[in-house]
mmCIF file with all atom_site columns, C-alpha atoms and ligand atoms in Angstrom:
data_model
loop_
_atom_site.group_PDB
_atom_site.id
_atom_site.type_symbol
_atom_site.label_atom_id
_atom_site.label_alt_id
_atom_site.label_comp_id
_atom_site.label_asym_id
_atom_site.label_entity_id
_atom_site.label_seq_id
_atom_site.pdbx_PDB_ins_code
_atom_site.Cartn_x
_atom_site.Cartn_y
_atom_site.Cartn_z
_atom_site.occupancy
_atom_site.B_iso_or_equiv
_atom_site.pdbx_formal_charge
_atom_site.auth_seq_id
_atom_site.auth_comp_id
_atom_site.auth_asym_id
_atom_site.auth_atom_id
_atom_site.pdbx_PDB_model_num
ATOM   1   C CA  . MET A 1 1   ? -19.315 6.340  1.348  1.00 0.00 ? 414  MET A CA  1
ATOM   2   C CA  . PRO A 1 2   ? -16.776 6.433  4.221  1.00 0.00 ? 415  PRO A CA  1
ATOM   3   C CA  . VAL A 1 3   ? -14.453 9.448  4.492  1.00 0.00 ? 416  VAL A CA  1
ATOM   4   C CA  . SER A 1 4   ? -10.789 8.465  4.629  1.00 0.00 ? 417  SER A CA  1
ATOM   5   C CA  . GLY A 1 5   ? -9.356  8.396  8.173  1.00 0.00 ? 418  GLY A CA  1
ATOM   6   C CA  . LEU A 1 6   ? -12.700 8.386  9.973  1.00 0.00 ? 419  LEU A CA  1
ATOM   7   C CA  . PRO A 1 7   ? -14.067 5.453  11.966 1.00 0.00 ? 420  PRO A CA  1
ATOM   8   C CA  . PRO A 1 8   ? -17.179 3.819  10.530 1.00 0.00 ? 421  PRO A CA  1
ATOM   9   C CA  . TYR A 1 9   ? -20.496 4.941  12.000 1.00 0.00 ? 422  TYR A CA  1
ATOM   10  C CA  . ASP A 1 10  ? -21.407 3.029  15.169 1.00 0.00 ? 423  ASP A CA  1
ATOM   11  C CA  . PRO A 1 11  ? -25.222 2.665  15.329 1.00 0.00 ? 424  PRO A CA  1
ATOM   12  C CA  . SER A 1 12  ? -25.044 1.887  19.061 1.00 0.00 ? 425  SER A CA  1
ATOM   13  C CA  . ASN A 1 13  ? -23.836 5.409  19.950 1.00 0.00 ? 426  ASN A CA  1
ATOM   14  C CA  . ILE A 1 14  ? -25.972 7.310  22.450 1.00 0.00 ? 427  ILE A CA  1
ATOM   15  C CA  . PHE A 1 15  ? -27.400 9.835  19.963 1.00 0.00 ? 428  PHE A CA  1
ATOM   16  C CA  . ALA A 1 16  ? -28.437 7.027  17.589 1.00 0.00 ? 429  ALA A CA  1
ATOM   17  C CA  . ARG A 1 17  ? -30.266 5.492  20.540 1.00 0.00 ? 430  ARG A CA  1
ATOM   18  C CA  . ILE A 1 18  ? -31.949 8.819  21.353 1.00 0.00 ? 431  ILE A CA  1
ATOM   19  C CA  . LEU A 1 19  ? -32.972 9.178  17.682 1.00 0.00 ? 432  LEU A CA  1
ATOM   20  C CA  . ARG A 1 20  ? -34.492 5.677  17.770 1.00 0.00 ? 433  ARG A CA  1
ATOM   21  C CA  . GLY A 1 21  ? -36.411 6.595  20.932 1.00 0.00 ? 434  GLY A CA  1
ATOM   22  C CA  . GLU A 1 22  ? -34.589 3.997  23.038 1.00 0.00 ? 435  GLU A CA  1
ATOM   23  C CA  . ILE A 1 23  ? -33.323 6.686  25.441 1.00 0.00 ? 436  ILE A CA  1
ATOM   24  C CA  . PRO A 1 24  ? -35.361 9.748  26.451 1.00 0.00 ? 437  PRO A CA  1
ATOM   25  C CA  . CYS A 1 25  ? -34.257 13.315 25.852 1.00 0.00 ? 438  CYS A CA  1
ATOM   26  C CA  . ARG A 1 26  ? -35.581 16.784 26.695 1.00 0.00 ? 439  ARG A CA  1
ATOM   27  C CA  . LYS A 1 27  ? -36.575 17.673 23.151 1.00 0.00 ? 440  LYS A CA  1
ATOM   28  C CA  . VAL A 1 28  ? -36.355 21.283 21.986 1.00 0.00 ? 441  VAL A CA  1
ATOM   29  C CA  . TYR A 1 29  ? -37.073 20.876 18.264 1.00 0.00 ? 442  TYR A CA  1
ATOM   30  C CA  . GLU A 1 30  ? -37.557 18.163 15.657 1.00 0.00 ? 443  GLU A CA  1
ATOM   31  C CA  . ASP A 1 31  ? -38.122 18.076 11.917 1.00 0.00 ? 444  ASP A CA  1
ATOM   32  C CA  . ASP A 1 32  ? -37.431 15.644 9.065  1.00 0.00 ? 445  ASP A CA  1
ATOM   33  C CA  . VAL A 1 33  ? -33.649 15.995 9.208  1.00 0.00 ? 446  VAL A CA  1
ATOM   34  C CA  . ALA A 1 34  ? -32.717 17.188 12.710 1.00 0.00 ? 447  ALA A CA  1
ATOM   35  C CA  . LEU A 1 35  ? -33.407 16.704 16.403 1.00 0.00 ? 448  LEU A CA  1
ATOM   36  C CA  . ALA A 1 36  ? -32.442 19.215 19.115 1.00 0.00 ? 449  ALA A CA  1
ATOM   37  C CA  . PHE A 1 37  ? -32.419 18.418 22.829 1.00 0.00 ? 450  PHE A CA  1
ATOM   38  C CA  . HIS A 1 38  ? -30.906 19.668 26.084 1.00 0.00 ? 451  HIS A CA  1
ATOM   39  C CA  . ASP A 1 39  ? -27.457 18.352 26.979 1.00 0.00 ? 452  ASP A CA  1
ATOM   40  C CA  . ILE A 1 40  ? -27.576 15.981 29.959 1.00 0.00 ? 453  ILE A CA  1
ATOM   41  C CA  . ASN A 1 41  ? -24.555 17.735 31.519 1.00 0.00 ? 454  ASN A CA  1
ATOM   42  C CA  . PRO A 1 42  ? -25.026 21.429 30.685 1.00 0.00 ? 455  PRO A CA  1
ATOM   43  C CA  . GLN A 1 43  ? -21.918 23.634 30.542 1.00 0.00 ? 456  GLN A CA  1
ATOM   44  C CA  . ALA A 1 44  ? -23.904 26.877 30.348 1.00 0.00 ? 457  ALA A CA  1
ATOM   45  C CA  . PRO A 1 45  ? -27.420 28.019 31.373 1.00 0.00 ? 458  PRO A CA  1
ATOM   46  C CA  . VAL A 1 46  ? -28.495 27.087 27.839 1.00 0.00 ? 459  VAL A CA  1
ATOM   47  C CA  . HIS A 1 47  ? -26.769 24.019 26.376 1.00 0.00 ? 460  HIS A CA  1
ATOM   48  C CA  . VAL A 1 48  ? -28.624 22.356 23.538 1.00 0.00 ? 461  VAL A CA  1
ATOM   49  C CA  . LEU A 1 49  ? -27.404 19.704 21.100 1.00 0.00 ? 462  LEU A CA  1
ATOM   50  C CA  . VAL A 1 50  ? -28.570 19.606 17.490 1.00 0.00 ? 463  VAL A CA  1
ATOM   51  C CA  . VAL A 1 51  ? -28.044 16.311 15.669 1.00 0.00 ? 464  VAL A CA  1
ATOM   52  C CA  . PRO A 1 52  ? -28.822 15.315 12.086 1.00 0.00 ? 465  PRO A CA  1
ATOM   53  C CA  . LYS A 1 53  ? -31.097 12.285 11.841 1.00 0.00 ? 466  LYS A CA  1
ATOM   54  C CA  . GLY A 1 54  ? -28.814 10.653 9.276  1.00 0.00 ? 467  GLY A CA  1
ATOM   55  C CA  . GLN A 1 55  ? -25.857 8.524  10.335 1.00 0.00 ? 468  GLN A CA  1
ATOM   56  C CA  . TYR A 1 56  ? -22.760 10.767 10.094 1.00 0.00 ? 469  TYR A CA  1
ATOM   57  C CA  . VAL A 1 57  ? -19.671 10.585 12.294 1.00 0.00 ? 470  VAL A CA  1
ATOM   58  C CA  . SER A 1 58  ? -18.179 14.016 11.725 1.00 0.00 ? 471  SER A CA  1
ATOM   59  C CA  . MET A 1 59  ? -18.361 17.322 9.876  1.00 0.00 ? 472  MET A CA  1
ATOM   60  C CA  . ALA A 1 60  ? -16.282 15.831 7.042  1.00 0.00 ? 473  ALA A CA  1
ATOM   61  C CA  . ASP A 1 61  ? -18.600 12.820 6.792  1.00 0.00 ? 474  ASP A CA  1
ATOM   62  C CA  . PHE A 1 62  ? -21.725 14.993 6.954  1.00 0.00 ? 475  PHE A CA  1
ATOM   63  C CA  . SER A 1 63  ? -20.534 17.561 4.427  1.00 0.00 ? 476  SER A CA  1
ATOM   64  C CA  . ALA A 1 64  ? -19.298 14.880 1.998  1.00 0.00 ? 477  ALA A CA  1
ATOM   65  C CA  . ASN A 1 65  ? -22.140 12.393 2.245  1.00 0.00 ? 478  ASN A CA  1
ATOM   66  C CA  . ALA A 1 66  ? -25.350 14.112 3.376  1.00 0.00 ? 479  ALA A CA  1
ATOM   67  C CA  . SER A 1 67  ? -27.786 15.322 0.726  1.00 0.00 ? 480  SER A CA  1
ATOM   68  C CA  . ASP A 1 68  ? -28.158 19.025 -0.004 1.00 0.00 ? 481  ASP A CA  1
ATOM   69  C CA  . ALA A 1 69  ? -31.573 18.877 1.682  1.00 0.00 ? 482  ALA A CA  1
ATOM   70  C CA  . GLU A 1 70  ? -30.086 17.348 4.849  1.00 0.00 ? 483  GLU A CA  1
ATOM   71  C CA  . ILE A 1 71  ? -27.271 19.894 4.994  1.00 0.00 ? 484  ILE A CA  1
ATOM   72  C CA  . ALA A 1 72  ? -29.532 22.881 4.394  1.00 0.00 ? 485  ALA A CA  1
ATOM   73  C CA  . GLY A 1 73  ? -32.199 21.540 6.741  1.00 0.00 ? 486  GLY A CA  1
ATOM   74  C CA  . PHE A 1 74  ? -29.703 20.812 9.505  1.00 0.00 ? 487  PHE A CA  1
ATOM   75  C CA  . TRP A 1 75  ? -28.161 24.295 9.507  1.00 0.00 ? 488  TRP A CA  1
ATOM   76  C CA  . ARG A 1 76  ? -31.605 25.887 9.252  1.00 0.00 ? 489  ARG A CA  1
ATOM   77  C CA  . ALA A 1 77  ? -32.567 23.871 12.343 1.00 0.00 ? 490  ALA A CA  1
ATOM   78  C CA  . VAL A 1 78  ? -29.485 25.126 14.225 1.00 0.00 ? 491  VAL A CA  1
ATOM   79  C CA  . GLY A 1 79  ? -30.405 28.737 13.440 1.00 0.00 ? 492  GLY A CA  1
ATOM   80  C CA  . LYS A 1 80  ? -34.067 28.207 14.274 1.00 0.00 ? 493  LYS A CA  1
ATOM   81  C CA  . VAL A 1 81  ? -33.267 26.595 17.621 1.00 0.00 ? 494  VAL A CA  1
ATOM   82  C CA  . ALA A 1 82  ? -30.925 29.451 18.595 1.00 0.00 ? 495  ALA A CA  1
ATOM   83  C CA  . LYS A 1 83  ? -33.612 31.974 17.642 1.00 0.00 ? 496  LYS A CA  1
ATOM   84  C CA  . ASP A 1 84  ? -36.400 30.062 19.402 1.00 0.00 ? 497  ASP A CA  1
ATOM   85  C CA  . LEU A 1 85  ? -34.265 29.877 22.558 1.00 0.00 ? 498  LEU A CA  1
ATOM   86  C CA  . SER A 1 86  ? -34.179 33.719 22.466 1.00 0.00 ? 499  SER A CA  1
ATOM   87  C CA  . LEU A 1 87  ? -30.396 33.763 22.144 1.00 0.00 ? 500  LEU A CA  1
ATOM   88  C CA  . GLU A 1 88  ? -30.135 36.144 19.196 1.00 0.00 ? 501  GLU A CA  1
ATOM   89  C CA  . ALA A 1 89  ? -30.136 39.347 21.246 1.00 0.00 ? 502  ALA A CA  1
ATOM   90  C CA  . SER A 1 90  ? -27.726 38.248 23.987 1.00 0.00 ? 503  SER A CA  1
ATOM   91  C CA  . GLY A 1 91  ? -25.502 36.086 21.795 1.00 0.00 ? 504  GLY A CA  1
ATOM   92  C CA  . TYR A 1 92  ? -24.417 32.470 21.905 1.00 0.00 ? 505  TYR A CA  1
ATOM   93  C CA  . ARG A 1 93  ? -21.823 29.993 20.643 1.00 0.00 ? 506  ARG A CA  1
ATOM   94  C CA  . VAL A 1 94  ? -22.167 27.111 18.188 1.00 0.00 ? 507  VAL A CA  1
ATOM   95  C CA  . LEU A 1 95  ? -19.463 24.483 18.587 1.00 0.00 ? 508  LEU A CA  1
ATOM   96  C CA  . THR A 1 96  ? -18.744 21.047 17.206 1.00 0.00 ? 509  THR A CA  1
ATOM   97  C CA  . ASN A 1 97  ? -16.123 18.644 18.557 1.00 0.00 ? 510  ASN A CA  1
ATOM   98  C CA  . MET A 1 98  ? -14.343 16.246 16.204 1.00 0.00 ? 511  MET A CA  1
ATOM   99  C CA  . GLY A 1 99  ? -12.103 13.321 16.971 1.00 0.00 ? 512  GLY A CA  1
ATOM   100 C CA  . VAL A 1 100 ? -9.417  13.001 19.643 1.00 0.00 ? 513  VAL A CA  1
ATOM   101 C CA  . HIS A 1 101 ? -8.091  16.571 19.717 1.00 0.00 ? 514  HIS A CA  1
ATOM   102 C CA  . GLY A 1 102 ? -11.646 17.903 19.646 1.00 0.00 ? 515  GLY A CA  1
ATOM   103 C CA  . HIS A 1 103 ? -12.591 15.601 22.573 1.00 0.00 ? 516  HIS A CA  1
ATOM   104 C CA  . GLN A 1 104 ? -15.573 14.224 20.668 1.00 0.00 ? 517  GLN A CA  1
ATOM   105 C CA  . GLU A 1 105 ? -17.399 11.955 23.097 1.00 0.00 ? 518  GLU A CA  1
ATOM   106 C CA  . VAL A 1 106 ? -20.311 10.825 20.930 1.00 0.00 ? 519  VAL A CA  1
ATOM   107 C CA  . PRO A 1 107 ? -19.409 9.660  17.388 1.00 0.00 ? 520  PRO A CA  1
ATOM   108 C CA  . HIS A 1 108 ? -22.582 10.998 15.757 1.00 0.00 ? 521  HIS A CA  1
ATOM   109 C CA  . PHE A 1 109 ? -22.054 14.444 14.199 1.00 0.00 ? 522  PHE A CA  1
ATOM   110 C CA  . HIS A 1 110 ? -23.686 17.175 16.286 1.00 0.00 ? 523  HIS A CA  1
ATOM   111 C CA  . VAL A 1 111 ? -23.373 20.807 17.254 1.00 0.00 ? 524  VAL A CA  1
ATOM   112 C CA  . HIS A 1 112 ? -23.613 22.348 20.701 1.00 0.00 ? 525  HIS A CA  1
ATOM   113 C CA  . ILE A 1 113 ? -25.470 25.632 21.219 1.00 0.00 ? 526  ILE A CA  1
ATOM   114 C CA  . PHE A 1 114 ? -24.282 27.450 24.361 1.00 0.00 ? 527  PHE A CA  1
ATOM   115 C CA  . GLY A 1 115 ? -25.817 30.613 25.758 1.00 0.00 ? 528  GLY A CA  1
ATOM   116 C CA  . GLY A 1 116 ? -27.382 32.342 28.730 1.00 0.00 ? 529  GLY A CA  1
ATOM   117 C CA  . ARG A 1 117 ? -24.144 33.854 30.062 1.00 0.00 ? 530  ARG A CA  1
ATOM   118 C CA  . ASN A 1 118 ? -20.959 35.502 28.860 1.00 0.00 ? 531  ASN A CA  1
ATOM   119 C CA  . LEU A 1 119 ? -19.016 32.552 27.425 1.00 0.00 ? 532  LEU A CA  1
ATOM   120 C CA  . GLY A 1 120 ? -15.570 34.145 27.353 1.00 0.00 ? 533  GLY A CA  1
ATOM   121 C CA  . ARG A 1 121 ? -13.391 34.180 24.286 1.00 0.00 ? 534  ARG A CA  1
ATOM   122 C CA  . MET A 1 122 ? -12.800 31.178 22.062 1.00 0.00 ? 535  MET A CA  1
ATOM   123 C CA  . VAL A 1 123 ? -10.904 28.105 23.270 1.00 0.00 ? 536  VAL A CA  1
ATOM   124 C CA  . PRO A 1 124 ? -9.867  27.712 26.955 1.00 0.00 ? 537  PRO A CA  1
ATOM   125 C CA  . PRO A 1 125 ? -6.257  26.708 27.754 1.00 0.00 ? 538  PRO A CA  1
ATOM   126 C CA  . ALA A 1 126 ? -5.563  22.956 27.456 1.00 0.00 ? 539  ALA A CA  1
ATOM   127 C CA  . LYS A 1 127 ? -5.572  20.993 30.729 1.00 0.00 ? 540  LYS A CA  1
ATOM   128 C CA  . ASP A 1 128 ? -4.056  17.813 29.257 1.00 0.00 ? 541  ASP A CA  1
HETATM 129 P P1  . 5GP B 2 .   ? -19.082 15.801 22.377 1.00 0.00 ? 1654 5GP B P1  1
HETATM 130 O O1  . 5GP B 2 .   ? -17.824 15.852 23.201 1.00 0.00 ? 1654 5GP B O1  1
HETATM 131 O O2  . 5GP B 2 .   ? -19.214 14.488 21.666 1.00 0.00 ? 1654 5GP B O2  1
HETATM 132 O O3  . 5GP B 2 .   ? -19.176 16.982 21.458 1.00 0.00 ? 1654 5GP B O3  1
HETATM 133 O O4  . 5GP B 2 .   ? -20.266 15.989 23.396 1.00 0.00 ? 1654 5GP B O4  1
HETATM 134 C C1  . 5GP B 2 .   ? -21.254 15.050 23.640 1.00 0.00 ? 1654 5GP B C1  1
HETATM 135 C C2  . 5GP B 2 .   ? -22.264 15.670 24.574 1.00 0.00 ? 1654 5GP B C2  1
HETATM 136 O O5  . 5GP B 2 .   ? -23.327 14.759 24.727 1.00 0.00 ? 1654 5GP B O5  1
HETATM 137 C C3  . 5GP B 2 .   ? -21.729 15.976 25.979 1.00 0.00 ? 1654 5GP B C3  1
HETATM 138 O O6  . 5GP B 2 .   ? -21.872 17.369 26.231 1.00 0.00 ? 1654 5GP B O6  1
HETATM 139 C C4  . 5GP B 2 .   ? -22.599 15.124 26.905 1.00 0.00 ? 1654 5GP B C4  1
HETATM 140 O O7  . 5GP B 2 .   ? -22.944 15.774 28.109 1.00 0.00 ? 1654 5GP B O7  1
HETATM 141 C C5  . 5GP B 2 .   ? -23.819 14.854 26.036 1.00 0.00 ? 1654 5GP B C5  1
HETATM 142 N N1  . 5GP B 2 .   ? -24.481 13.590 26.344 1.00 0.00 ? 1654 5GP B N1  1
HETATM 143 C C6  . 5GP B 2 .   ? -23.887 12.379 26.517 1.00 0.00 ? 1654 5GP B C6  1
HETATM 144 N N2  . 5GP B 2 .   ? -24.813 11.439 26.767 1.00 0.00 ? 1654 5GP B N2  1
HETATM 145 C C7  . 5GP B 2 .   ? -26.008 12.067 26.730 1.00 0.00 ? 1654 5GP B C7  1
HETATM 146 C C8  . 5GP B 2 .   ? -27.365 11.607 26.914 1.00 0.00 ? 1654 5GP B C8  1
HETATM 147 O O8  . 5GP B 2 .   ? -27.651 10.443 27.157 1.00 0.00 ? 1654 5GP B O8  1
HETATM 148 N N3  . 5GP B 2 .   ? -28.342 12.548 26.815 1.00 0.00 ? 1654 5GP B N3  1
HETATM 149 C C9  . 5GP B 2 .   ? -28.066 13.864 26.538 1.00 0.00 ? 1654 5GP B C9  1
HETATM 150 N N4  . 5GP B 2 .   ? -29.106 14.696 26.459 1.00 0.00 ? 1654 5GP B N4  1
HETATM 151 N N5  . 5GP B 2 .   ? -26.820 14.320 26.361 1.00 0.00 ? 1654 5GP B N5  1
HETATM 152 C C10 . 5GP B 2 .   ? -25.800 13.432 26.466 1.00 0.00 ? 1654 5GP B C10 1
#
């Protein structure tokens, strides 16, 4: 069921194409509900994306419409990937961009895992 105010899911988005195997990715982890792969334009020494396999546009869409198994499995995958990338000791950041103000580029819900250097505090000053 669509969430009010959100665009409908676009199955031609780049992560949908990666999930269908139409575009390659540098896979880090995969299970029944999630796929993790290296970002094509890394912003930190470690920059991995974790995407649910289901078709969700945003956090609101995912949290409202995904099954309990998908939600639990997805967040377990995020934690497992961070641990498997050996980021627990040094620390890391999990971030998700939503909509225009969040500068979401790909309209398939996903989280970024950044690590491998000191990431600074929170949100950088706006440039535009
Ligand atoms: P967003 O702003 O939507 O949170 O970020 C989308 C991310 O997807 C960006 O960091 C961008 O570099 C990454 N990205 C876009 N296209 C591709 C692609 O074809 N392959 C991979 N691995 N990452 C991509």
